[in-house]
PDB file of C-alpha atoms in Angstrom:
ATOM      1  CA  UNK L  18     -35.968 -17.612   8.651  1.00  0.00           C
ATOM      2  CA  UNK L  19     -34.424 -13.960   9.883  1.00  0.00           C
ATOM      3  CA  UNK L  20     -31.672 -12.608   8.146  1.00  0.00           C
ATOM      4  CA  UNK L  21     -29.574  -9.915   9.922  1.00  0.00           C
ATOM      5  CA  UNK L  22     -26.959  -8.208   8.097  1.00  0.00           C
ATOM      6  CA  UNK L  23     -23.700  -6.811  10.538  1.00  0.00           C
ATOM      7  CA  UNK L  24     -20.885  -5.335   9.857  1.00  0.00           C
ATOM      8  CA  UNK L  25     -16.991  -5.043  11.230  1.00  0.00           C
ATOM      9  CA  UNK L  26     -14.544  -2.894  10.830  1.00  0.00           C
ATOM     10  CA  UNK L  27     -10.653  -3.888  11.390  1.00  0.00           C
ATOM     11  CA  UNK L  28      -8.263  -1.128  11.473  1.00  0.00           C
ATOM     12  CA  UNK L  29      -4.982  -2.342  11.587  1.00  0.00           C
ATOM     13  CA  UNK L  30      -1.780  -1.672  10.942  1.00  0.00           C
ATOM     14  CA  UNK L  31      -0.914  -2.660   7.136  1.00  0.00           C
ATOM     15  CA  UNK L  32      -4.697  -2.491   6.056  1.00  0.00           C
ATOM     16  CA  UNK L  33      -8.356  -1.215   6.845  1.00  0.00           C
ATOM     17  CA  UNK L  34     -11.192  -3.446   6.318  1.00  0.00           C
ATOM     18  CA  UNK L  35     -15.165  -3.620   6.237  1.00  0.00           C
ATOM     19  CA  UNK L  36     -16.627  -7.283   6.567  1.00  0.00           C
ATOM     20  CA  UNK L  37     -20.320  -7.533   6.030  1.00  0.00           C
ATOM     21  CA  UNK L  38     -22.058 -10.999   7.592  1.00  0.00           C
ATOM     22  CA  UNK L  39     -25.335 -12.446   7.057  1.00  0.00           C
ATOM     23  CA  UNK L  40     -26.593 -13.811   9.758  1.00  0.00           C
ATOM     24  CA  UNK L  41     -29.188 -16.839   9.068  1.00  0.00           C
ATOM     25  CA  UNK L  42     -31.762 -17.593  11.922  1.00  0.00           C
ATOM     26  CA  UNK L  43     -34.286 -19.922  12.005  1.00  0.00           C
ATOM     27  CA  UNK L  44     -36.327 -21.420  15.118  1.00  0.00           C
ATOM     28  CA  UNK L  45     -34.251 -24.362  17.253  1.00  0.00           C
ATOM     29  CA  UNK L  46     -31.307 -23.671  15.228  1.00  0.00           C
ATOM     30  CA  UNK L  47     -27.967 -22.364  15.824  1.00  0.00           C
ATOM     31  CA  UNK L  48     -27.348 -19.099  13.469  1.00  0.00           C
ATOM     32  CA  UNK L  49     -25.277 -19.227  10.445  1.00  0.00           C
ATOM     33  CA  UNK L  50     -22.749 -16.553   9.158  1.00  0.00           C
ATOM     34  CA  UNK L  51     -22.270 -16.302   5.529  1.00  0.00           C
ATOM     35  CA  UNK L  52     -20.036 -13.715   3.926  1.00  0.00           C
ATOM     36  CA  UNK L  53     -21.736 -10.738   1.965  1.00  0.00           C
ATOM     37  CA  UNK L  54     -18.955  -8.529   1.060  1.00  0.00           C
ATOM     38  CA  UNK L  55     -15.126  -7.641   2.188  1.00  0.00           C
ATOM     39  CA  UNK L  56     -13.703  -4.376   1.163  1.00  0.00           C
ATOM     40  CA  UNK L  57      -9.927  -3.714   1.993  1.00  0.00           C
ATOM     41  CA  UNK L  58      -8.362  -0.410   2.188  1.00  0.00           C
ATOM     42  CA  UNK L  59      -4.429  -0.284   2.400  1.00  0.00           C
ATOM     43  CA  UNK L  60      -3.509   2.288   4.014  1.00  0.00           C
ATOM     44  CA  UNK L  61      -0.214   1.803   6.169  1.00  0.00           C
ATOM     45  CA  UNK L  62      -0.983   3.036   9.499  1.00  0.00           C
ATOM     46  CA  UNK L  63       2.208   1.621  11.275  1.00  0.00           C
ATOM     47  CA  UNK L  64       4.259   2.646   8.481  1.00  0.00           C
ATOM     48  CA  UNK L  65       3.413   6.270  10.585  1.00  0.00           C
ATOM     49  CA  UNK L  66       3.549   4.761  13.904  1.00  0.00           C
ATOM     50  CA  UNK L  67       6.536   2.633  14.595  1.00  0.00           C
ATOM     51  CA  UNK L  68       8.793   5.417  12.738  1.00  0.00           C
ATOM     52  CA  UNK L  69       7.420   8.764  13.876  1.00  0.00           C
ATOM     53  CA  UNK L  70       5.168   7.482  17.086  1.00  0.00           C
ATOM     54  CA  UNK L  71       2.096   9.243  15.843  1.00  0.00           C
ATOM     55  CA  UNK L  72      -0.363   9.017  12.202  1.00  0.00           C
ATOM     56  CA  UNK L  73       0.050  11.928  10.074  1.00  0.00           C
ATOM     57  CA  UNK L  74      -2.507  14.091   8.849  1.00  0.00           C
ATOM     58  CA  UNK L  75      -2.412  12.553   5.352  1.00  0.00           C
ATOM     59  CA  UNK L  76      -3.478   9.436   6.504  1.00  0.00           C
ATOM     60  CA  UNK L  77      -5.936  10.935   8.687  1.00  0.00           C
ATOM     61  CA  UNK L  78      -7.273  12.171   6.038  1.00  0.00           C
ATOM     62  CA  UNK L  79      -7.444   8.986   4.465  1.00  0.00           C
ATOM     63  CA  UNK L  80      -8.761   7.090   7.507  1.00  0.00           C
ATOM     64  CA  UNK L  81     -11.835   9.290   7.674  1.00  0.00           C
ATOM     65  CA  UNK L  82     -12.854   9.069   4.343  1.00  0.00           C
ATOM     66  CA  UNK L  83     -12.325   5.624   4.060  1.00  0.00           C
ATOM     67  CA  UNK L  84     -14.370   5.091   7.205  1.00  0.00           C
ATOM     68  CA  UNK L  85     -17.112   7.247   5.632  1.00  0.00           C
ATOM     69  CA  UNK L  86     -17.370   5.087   2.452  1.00  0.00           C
ATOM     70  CA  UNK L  87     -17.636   2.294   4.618  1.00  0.00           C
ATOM     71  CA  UNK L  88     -20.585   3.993   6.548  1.00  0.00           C
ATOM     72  CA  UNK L  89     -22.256   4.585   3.633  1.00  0.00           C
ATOM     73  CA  UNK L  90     -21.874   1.050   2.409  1.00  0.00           C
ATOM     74  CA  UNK L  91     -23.387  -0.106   5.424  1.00  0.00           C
ATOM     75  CA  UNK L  92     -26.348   2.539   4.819  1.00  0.00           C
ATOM     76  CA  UNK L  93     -26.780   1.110   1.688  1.00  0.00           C
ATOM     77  CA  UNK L  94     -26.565  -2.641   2.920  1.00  0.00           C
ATOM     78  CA  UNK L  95     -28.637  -1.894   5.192  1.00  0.00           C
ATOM     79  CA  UNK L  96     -26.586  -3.118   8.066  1.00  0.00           C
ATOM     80  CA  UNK L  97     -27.756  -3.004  11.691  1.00  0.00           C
ATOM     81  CA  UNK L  98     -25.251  -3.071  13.987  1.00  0.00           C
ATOM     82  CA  UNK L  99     -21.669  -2.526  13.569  1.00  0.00           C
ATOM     83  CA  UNK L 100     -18.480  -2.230  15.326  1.00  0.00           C
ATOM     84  CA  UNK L 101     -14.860  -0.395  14.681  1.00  0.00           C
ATOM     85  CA  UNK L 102     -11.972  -1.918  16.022  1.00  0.00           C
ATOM     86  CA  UNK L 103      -8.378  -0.323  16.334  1.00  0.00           C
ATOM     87  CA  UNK L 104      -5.271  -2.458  16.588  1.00  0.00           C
ATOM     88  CA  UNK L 105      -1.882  -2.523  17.273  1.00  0.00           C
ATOM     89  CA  UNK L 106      -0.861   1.022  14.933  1.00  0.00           C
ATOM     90  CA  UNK L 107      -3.602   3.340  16.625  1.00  0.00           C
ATOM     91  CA  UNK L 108      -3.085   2.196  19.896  1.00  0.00           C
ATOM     92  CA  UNK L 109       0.564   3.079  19.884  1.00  0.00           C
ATOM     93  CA  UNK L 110      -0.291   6.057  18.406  1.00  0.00           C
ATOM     94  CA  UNK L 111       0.307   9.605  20.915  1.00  0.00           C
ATOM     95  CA  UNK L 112      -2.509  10.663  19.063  1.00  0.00           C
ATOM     96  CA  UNK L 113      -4.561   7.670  18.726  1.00  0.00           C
ATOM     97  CA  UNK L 114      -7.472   8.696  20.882  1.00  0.00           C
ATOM     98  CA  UNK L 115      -6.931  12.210  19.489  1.00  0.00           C
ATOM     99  CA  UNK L 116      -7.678  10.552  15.808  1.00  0.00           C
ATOM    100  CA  UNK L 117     -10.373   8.551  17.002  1.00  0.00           C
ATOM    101  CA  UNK L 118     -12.182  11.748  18.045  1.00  0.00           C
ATOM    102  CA  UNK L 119     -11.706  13.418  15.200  1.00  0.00           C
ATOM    103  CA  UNK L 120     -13.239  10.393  13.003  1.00  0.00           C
ATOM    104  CA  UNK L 121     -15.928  10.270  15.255  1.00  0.00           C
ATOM    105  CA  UNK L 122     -16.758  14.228  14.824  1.00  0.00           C
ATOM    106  CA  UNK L 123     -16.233  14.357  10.664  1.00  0.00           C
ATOM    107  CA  UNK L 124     -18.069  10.737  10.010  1.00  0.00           C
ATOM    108  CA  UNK L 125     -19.907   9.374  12.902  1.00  0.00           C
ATOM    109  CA  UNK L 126     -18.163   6.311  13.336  1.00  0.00           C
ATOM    110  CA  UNK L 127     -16.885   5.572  16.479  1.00  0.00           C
ATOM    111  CA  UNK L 128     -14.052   3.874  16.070  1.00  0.00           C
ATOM    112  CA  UNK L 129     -12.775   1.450  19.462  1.00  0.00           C
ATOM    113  CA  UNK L 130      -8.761   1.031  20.523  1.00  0.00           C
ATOM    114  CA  UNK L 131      -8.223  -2.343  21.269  1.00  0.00           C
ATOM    115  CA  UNK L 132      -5.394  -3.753  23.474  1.00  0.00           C
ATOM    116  CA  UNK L 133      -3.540  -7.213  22.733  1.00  0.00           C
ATOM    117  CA  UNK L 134      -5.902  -9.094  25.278  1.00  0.00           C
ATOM    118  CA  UNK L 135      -8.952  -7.743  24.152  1.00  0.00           C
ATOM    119  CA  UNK L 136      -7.247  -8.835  20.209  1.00  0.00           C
ATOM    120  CA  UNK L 137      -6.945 -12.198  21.071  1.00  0.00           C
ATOM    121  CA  UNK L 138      -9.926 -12.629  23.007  1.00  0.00           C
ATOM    122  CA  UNK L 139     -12.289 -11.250  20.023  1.00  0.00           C
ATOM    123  CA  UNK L 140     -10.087 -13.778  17.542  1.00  0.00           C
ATOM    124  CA  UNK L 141     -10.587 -16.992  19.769  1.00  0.00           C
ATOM    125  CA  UNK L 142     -14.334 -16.064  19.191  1.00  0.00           C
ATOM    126  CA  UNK L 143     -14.521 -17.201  15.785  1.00  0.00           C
ATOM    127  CA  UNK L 144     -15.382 -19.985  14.167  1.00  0.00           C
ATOM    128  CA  UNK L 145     -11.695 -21.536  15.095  1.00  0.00           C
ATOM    129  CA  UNK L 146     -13.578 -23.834  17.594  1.00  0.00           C
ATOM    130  CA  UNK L 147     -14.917 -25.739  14.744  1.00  0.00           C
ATOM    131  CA  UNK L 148     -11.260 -26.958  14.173  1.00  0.00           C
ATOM    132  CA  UNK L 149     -10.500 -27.360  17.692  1.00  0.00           C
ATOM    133  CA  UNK L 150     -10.897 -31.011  18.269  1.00  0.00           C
ATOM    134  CA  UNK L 151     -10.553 -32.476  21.827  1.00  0.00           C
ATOM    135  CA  UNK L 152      -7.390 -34.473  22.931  1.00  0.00           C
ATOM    136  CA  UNK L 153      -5.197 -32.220  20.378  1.00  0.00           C
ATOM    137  CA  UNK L 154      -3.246 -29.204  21.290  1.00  0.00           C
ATOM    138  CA  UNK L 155      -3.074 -26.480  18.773  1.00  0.00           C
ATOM    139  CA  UNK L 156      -1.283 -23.075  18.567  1.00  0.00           C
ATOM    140  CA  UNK L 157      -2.861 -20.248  16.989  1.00  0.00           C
ATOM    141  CA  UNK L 158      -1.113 -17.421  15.138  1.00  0.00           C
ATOM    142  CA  UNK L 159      -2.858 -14.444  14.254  1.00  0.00           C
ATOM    143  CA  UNK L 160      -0.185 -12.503  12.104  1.00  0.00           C
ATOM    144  CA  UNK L 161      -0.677  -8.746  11.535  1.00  0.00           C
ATOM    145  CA  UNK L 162       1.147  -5.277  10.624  1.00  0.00           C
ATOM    146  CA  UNK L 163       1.936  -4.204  14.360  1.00  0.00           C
ATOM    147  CA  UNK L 164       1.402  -7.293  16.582  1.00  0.00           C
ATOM    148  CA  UNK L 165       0.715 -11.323  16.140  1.00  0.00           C
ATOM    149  CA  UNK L 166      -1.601 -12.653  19.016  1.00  0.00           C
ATOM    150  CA  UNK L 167      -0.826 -16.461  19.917  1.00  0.00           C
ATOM    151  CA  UNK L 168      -3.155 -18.648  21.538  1.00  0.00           C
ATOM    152  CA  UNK L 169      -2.462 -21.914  22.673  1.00  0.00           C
ATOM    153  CA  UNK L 170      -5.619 -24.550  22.737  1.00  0.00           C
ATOM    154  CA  UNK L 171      -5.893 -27.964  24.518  1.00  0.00           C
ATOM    155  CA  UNK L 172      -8.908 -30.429  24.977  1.00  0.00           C
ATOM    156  CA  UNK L 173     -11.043 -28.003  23.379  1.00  0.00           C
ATOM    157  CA  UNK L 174     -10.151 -24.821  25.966  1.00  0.00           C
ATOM    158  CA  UNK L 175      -7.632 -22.251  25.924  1.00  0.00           C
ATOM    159  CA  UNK L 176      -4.681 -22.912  28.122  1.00  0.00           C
ATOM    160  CA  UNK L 177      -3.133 -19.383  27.343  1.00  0.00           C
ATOM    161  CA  UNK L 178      -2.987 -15.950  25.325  1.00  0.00           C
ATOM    162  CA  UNK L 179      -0.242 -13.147  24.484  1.00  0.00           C
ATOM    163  CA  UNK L 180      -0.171 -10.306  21.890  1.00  0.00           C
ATOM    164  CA  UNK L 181       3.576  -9.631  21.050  1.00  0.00           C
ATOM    165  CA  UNK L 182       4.673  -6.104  19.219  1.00  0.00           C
ATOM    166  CA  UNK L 183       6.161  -8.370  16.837  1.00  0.00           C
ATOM    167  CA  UNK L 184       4.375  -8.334  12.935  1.00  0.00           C
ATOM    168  CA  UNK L 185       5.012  -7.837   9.162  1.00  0.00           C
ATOM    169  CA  UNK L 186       5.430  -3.703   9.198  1.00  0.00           C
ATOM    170  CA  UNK L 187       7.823  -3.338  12.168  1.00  0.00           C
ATOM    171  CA  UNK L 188       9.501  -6.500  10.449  1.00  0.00           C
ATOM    172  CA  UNK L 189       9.384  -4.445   7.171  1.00  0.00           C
ATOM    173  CA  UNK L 190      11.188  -1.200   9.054  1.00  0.00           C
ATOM    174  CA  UNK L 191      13.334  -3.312  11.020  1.00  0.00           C
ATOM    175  CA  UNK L 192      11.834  -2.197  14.458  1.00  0.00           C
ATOM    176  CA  UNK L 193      11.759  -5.715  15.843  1.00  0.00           C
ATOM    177  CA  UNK L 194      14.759  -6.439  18.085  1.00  0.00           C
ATOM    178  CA  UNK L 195      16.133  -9.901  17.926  1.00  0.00           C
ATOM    179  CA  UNK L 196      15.383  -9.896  22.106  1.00  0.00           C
ATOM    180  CA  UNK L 197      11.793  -9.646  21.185  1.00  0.00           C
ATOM    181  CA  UNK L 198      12.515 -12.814  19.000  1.00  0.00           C
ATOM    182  CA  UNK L 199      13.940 -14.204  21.599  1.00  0.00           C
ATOM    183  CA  UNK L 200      10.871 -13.056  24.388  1.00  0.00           C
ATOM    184  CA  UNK L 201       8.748 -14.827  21.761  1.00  0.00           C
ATOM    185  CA  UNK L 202      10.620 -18.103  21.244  1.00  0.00           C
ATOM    186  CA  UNK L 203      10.605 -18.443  24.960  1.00  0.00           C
ATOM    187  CA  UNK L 204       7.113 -17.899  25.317  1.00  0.00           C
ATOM    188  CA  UNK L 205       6.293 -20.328  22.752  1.00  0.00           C
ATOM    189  CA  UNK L 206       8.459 -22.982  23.584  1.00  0.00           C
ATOM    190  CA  UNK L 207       7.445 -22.744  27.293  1.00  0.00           C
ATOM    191  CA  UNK L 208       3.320 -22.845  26.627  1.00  0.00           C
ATOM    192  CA  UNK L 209       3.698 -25.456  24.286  1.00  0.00           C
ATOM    193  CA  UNK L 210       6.691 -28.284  25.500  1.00  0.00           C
ATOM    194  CA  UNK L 211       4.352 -30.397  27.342  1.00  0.00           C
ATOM    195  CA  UNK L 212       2.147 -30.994  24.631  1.00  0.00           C
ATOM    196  CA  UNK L 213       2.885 -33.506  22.321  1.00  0.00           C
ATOM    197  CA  UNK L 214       2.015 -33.204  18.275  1.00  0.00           C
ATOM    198  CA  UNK L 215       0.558 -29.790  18.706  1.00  0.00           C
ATOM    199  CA  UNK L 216      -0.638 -28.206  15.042  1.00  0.00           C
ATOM    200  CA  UNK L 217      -0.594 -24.739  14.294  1.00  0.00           C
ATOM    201  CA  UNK L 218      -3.926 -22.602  13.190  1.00  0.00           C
ATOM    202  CA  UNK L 219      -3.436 -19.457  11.272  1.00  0.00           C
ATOM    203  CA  UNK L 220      -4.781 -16.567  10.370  1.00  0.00           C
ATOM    204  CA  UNK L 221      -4.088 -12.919   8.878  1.00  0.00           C
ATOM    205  CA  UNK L 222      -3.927 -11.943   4.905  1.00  0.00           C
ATOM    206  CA  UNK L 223      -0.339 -13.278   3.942  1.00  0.00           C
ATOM    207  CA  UNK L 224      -1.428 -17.058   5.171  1.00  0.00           C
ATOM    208  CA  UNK L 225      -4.619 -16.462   3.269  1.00  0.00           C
ATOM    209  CA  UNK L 226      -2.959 -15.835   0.101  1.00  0.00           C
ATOM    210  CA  UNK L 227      -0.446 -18.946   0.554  1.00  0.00           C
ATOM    211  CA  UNK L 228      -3.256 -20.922   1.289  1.00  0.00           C
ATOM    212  CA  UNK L 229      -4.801 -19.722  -1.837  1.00  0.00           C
ATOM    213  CA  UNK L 230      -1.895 -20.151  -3.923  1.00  0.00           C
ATOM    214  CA  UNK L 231      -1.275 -23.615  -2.518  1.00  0.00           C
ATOM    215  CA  UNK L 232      -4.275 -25.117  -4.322  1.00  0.00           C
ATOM    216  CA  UNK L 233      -5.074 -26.933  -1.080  1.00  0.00           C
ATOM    217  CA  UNK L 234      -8.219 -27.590  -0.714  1.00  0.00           C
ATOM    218  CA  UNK L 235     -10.758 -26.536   2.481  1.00  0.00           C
ATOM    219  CA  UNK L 236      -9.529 -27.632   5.534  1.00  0.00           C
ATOM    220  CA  UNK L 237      -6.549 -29.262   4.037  1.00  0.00           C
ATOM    221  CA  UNK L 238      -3.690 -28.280   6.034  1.00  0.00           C
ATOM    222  CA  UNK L 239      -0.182 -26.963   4.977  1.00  0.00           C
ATOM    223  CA  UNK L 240       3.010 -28.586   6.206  1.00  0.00           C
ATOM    224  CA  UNK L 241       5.883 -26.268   7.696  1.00  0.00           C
ATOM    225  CA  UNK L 242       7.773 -27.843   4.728  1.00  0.00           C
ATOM    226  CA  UNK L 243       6.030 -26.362   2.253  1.00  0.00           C
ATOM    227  CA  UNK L 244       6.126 -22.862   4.129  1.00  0.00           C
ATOM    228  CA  UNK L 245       9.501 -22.624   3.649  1.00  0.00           C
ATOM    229  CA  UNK L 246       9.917 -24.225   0.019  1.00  0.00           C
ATOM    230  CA  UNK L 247       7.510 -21.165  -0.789  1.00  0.00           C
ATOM    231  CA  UNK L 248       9.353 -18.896   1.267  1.00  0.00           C
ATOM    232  CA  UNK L 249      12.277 -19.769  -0.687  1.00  0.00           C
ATOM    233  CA  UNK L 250      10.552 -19.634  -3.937  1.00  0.00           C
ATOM    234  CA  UNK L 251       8.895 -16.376  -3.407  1.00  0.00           C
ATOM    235  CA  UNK L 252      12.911 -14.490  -2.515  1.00  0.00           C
ATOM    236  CA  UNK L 253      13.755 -15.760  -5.422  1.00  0.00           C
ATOM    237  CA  UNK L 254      11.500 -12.516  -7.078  1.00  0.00           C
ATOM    238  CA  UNK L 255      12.234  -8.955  -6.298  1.00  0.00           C
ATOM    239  CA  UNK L 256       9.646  -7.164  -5.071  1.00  0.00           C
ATOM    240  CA  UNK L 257       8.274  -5.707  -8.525  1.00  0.00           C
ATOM    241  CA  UNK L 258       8.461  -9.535 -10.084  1.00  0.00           C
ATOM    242  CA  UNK L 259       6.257 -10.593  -6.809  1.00  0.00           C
ATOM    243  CA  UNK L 260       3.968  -7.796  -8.297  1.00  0.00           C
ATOM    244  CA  UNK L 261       3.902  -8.492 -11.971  1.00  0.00           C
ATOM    245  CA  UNK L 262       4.874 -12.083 -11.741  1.00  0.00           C
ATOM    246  CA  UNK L 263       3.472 -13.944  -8.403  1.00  0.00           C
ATOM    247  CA  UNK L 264       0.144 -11.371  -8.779  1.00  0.00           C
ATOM    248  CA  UNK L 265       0.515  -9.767  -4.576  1.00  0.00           C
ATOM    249  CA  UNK L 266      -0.691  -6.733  -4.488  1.00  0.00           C
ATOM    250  CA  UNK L 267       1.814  -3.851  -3.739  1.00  0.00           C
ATOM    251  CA  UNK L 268       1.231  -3.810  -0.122  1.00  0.00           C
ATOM    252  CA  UNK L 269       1.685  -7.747   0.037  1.00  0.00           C
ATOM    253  CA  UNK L 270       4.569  -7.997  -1.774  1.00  0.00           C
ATOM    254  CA  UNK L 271       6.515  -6.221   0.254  1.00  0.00           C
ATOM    255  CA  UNK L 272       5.424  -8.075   3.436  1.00  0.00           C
ATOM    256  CA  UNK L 273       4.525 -11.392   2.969  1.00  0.00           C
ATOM    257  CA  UNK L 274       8.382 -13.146   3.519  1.00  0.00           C
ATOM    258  CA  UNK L 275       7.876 -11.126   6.691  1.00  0.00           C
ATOM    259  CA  UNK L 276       4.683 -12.571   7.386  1.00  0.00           C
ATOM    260  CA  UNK L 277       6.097 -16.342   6.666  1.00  0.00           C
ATOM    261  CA  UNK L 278       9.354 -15.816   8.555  1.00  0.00           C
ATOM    262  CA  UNK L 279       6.766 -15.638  11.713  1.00  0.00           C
ATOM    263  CA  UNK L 280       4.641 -18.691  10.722  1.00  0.00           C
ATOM    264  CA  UNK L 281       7.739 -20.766  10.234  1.00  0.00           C
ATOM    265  CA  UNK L 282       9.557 -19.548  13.485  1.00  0.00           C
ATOM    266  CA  UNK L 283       6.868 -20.142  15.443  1.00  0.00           C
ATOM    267  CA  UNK L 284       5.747 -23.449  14.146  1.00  0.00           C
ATOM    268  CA  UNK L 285       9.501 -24.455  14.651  1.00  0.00           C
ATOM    269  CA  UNK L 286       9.790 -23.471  18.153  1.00  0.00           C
ATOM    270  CA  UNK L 287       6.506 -25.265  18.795  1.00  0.00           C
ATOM    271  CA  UNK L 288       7.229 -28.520  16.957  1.00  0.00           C
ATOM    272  CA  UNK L 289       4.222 -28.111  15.021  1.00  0.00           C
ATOM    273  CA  UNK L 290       4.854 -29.506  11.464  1.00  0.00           C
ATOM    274  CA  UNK L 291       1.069 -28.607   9.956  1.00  0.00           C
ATOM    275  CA  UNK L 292      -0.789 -25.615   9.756  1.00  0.00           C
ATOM    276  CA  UNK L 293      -4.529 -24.854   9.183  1.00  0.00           C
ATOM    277  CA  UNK L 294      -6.369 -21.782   7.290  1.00  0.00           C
ATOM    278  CA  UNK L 295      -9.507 -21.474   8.473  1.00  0.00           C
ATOM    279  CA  UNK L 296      -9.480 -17.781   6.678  1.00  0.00           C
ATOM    280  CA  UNK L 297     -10.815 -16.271   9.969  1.00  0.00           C
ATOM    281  CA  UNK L 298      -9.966 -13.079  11.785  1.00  0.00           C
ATOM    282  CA  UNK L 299     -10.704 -10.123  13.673  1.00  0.00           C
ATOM    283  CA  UNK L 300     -13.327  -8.963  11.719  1.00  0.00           C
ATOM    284  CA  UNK L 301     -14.771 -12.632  12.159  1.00  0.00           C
ATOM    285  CA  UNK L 302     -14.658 -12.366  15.689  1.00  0.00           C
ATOM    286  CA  UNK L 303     -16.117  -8.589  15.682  1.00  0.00           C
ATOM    287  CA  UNK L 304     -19.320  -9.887  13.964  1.00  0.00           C
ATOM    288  CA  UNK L 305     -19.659 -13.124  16.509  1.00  0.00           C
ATOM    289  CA  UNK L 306     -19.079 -10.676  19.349  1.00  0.00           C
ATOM    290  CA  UNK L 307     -21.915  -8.226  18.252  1.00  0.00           C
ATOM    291  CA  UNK L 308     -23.825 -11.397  17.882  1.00  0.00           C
ATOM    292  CA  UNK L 309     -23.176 -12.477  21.322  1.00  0.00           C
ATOM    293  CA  UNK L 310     -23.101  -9.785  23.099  1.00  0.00           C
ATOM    294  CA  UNK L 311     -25.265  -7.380  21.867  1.00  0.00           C
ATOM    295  CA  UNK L 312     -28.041  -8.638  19.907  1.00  0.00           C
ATOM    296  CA  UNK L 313     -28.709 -12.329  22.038  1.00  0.00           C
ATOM    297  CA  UNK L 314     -28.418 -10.704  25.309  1.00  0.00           C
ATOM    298  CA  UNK L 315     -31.012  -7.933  24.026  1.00  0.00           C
ATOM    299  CA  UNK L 316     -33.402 -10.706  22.548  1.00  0.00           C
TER     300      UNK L 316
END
């Protein structure tokens, strides 16, 4: 058996992250991935970005040193291959690119601004298809700081794809309009009528933690009942109680009613009444596309 150890790097808007993957090979077998380490970083790009269009110089600052302890990490881990992607903050950015350069010059990591498509595309490459099942329909919600992809699945394919500027740090700062709301709900309701008893997948931090907290075990899916019974339950704290109290950390207490207030509008407007955690994301679908792309093709 080969081991390979990989690494991604998911900059987005309400956190920065390093996921490290083994990946298991062994002769006439498909590879495994198995977890080795996630670090998180919160540092509030968008908080920058959808207030004063570009990323100040403090958090700059704080994006190239946190990129350097995750090079060195890497070093240390012995990684081979990684990649850096950019979301929905740094793209918006006017001085995205100009950032990216100048992350690139004081660390050496090169850091890659994704758009929506490209977001969605590297999501739906994760292990998601192990839940897709064939003659069921399935929305997926990928909820994050700046944007939330959507993808809708049928008979095992995707039917269709679209990154919204709609997520839990423009919710937070009340930069969503409610004709975005409205763009959404009509996009959702129009990829998704024909299908009947169509279950929602998601993924992102906040529906991590629920999960979590639920109790629920693996692959046990939560109903858009309980959603909002634990939407209701968590308002019922102010945001320091969340904190001390409910355990969130400081940058998902103030976010995470945000975060569900998609879930459950979405899963509404699709008439799906269960939800599955996989606990997949972007980084997921960084590692399967350096996988895929890079290393296979090479072999």
């Amino acid at each position: 058996m080969n081991i390979r150890k990989l690494g991604a790097i998911d900059i987005g808007s309400n956190g920065v992250r390093l996921l490290i993957m083994n990946v298991l090979e062994a002769e006439s077998e498909q590879p495994l991935f198995r977890k080795n380490s996630l670090v998180r970083v919160p540092i509030r790009l968008g908080a920058d970005v959808f207030l004063d269009k570009k990323i100040s110089e403090e958090n700059i600052d704080r994006l190239a040193e946190s990129m350097e302890a995750f090079r060195l990490l890497m070093k240390v881990n012995k990684v081979e291959k990684y990649m850096a992607c950019a979301t929905s903050a740094m793209r918006e950015a006017i001085n995205g690119a100009a950032v990216s350069d100048e992350v690139f010059k004081r660390t050496g990591v090169k850091i890659n601004i994704i758009d929506g498509s490209e977001e969605a595309k590297i999501i739906a490459s994760t292990d998601i298809h192990s839940l897709i099942k064939d003659g069921k329909s399935y929305l997926y919600i990928d909820v994050g700081g700046g944007s939330t992809e959507f993808t809708v699945f049928a008979n095992g394919e995707v039917q269709n794809a679209r990154s919204f500027p709609i997520g839990t740090v423009r919710l937070l700062d009340d930069m969503v309009s409610s004709k975005m709301w409205n763009e959404v709900k009509g996009w959702i309701q129009e990829n998704t009528k024909k299908y009947d008893k169509i279950e929602a997948v998601g993924s992102g931090g906040n529906i991590n933690k629920i999960f979590k907290n639920s109790g629920k075990r693996e692959r046990q899916p939560l109903s858009l009942k309980y959603l909002k019974d634990y939407a209701k339950y968590v308002s019922s704290f102010n945001y320091e109680e969340r904190i001390r109290v409910l355990e969130f950390n400081p940058d998902r207490a103030d976010v995470i009613l945000h975060a569900m207030s998609i879930y459950i509008n979405t899963m509404k407007w699709s008439g799906a009444k269960l939800i599955h955690v996989p606990r997949i994301g972007l980084a997921d679908g960084i590692i399967k596309t350096i996988y895929y792309e890079q290393i296979q093709t090479s072999s």
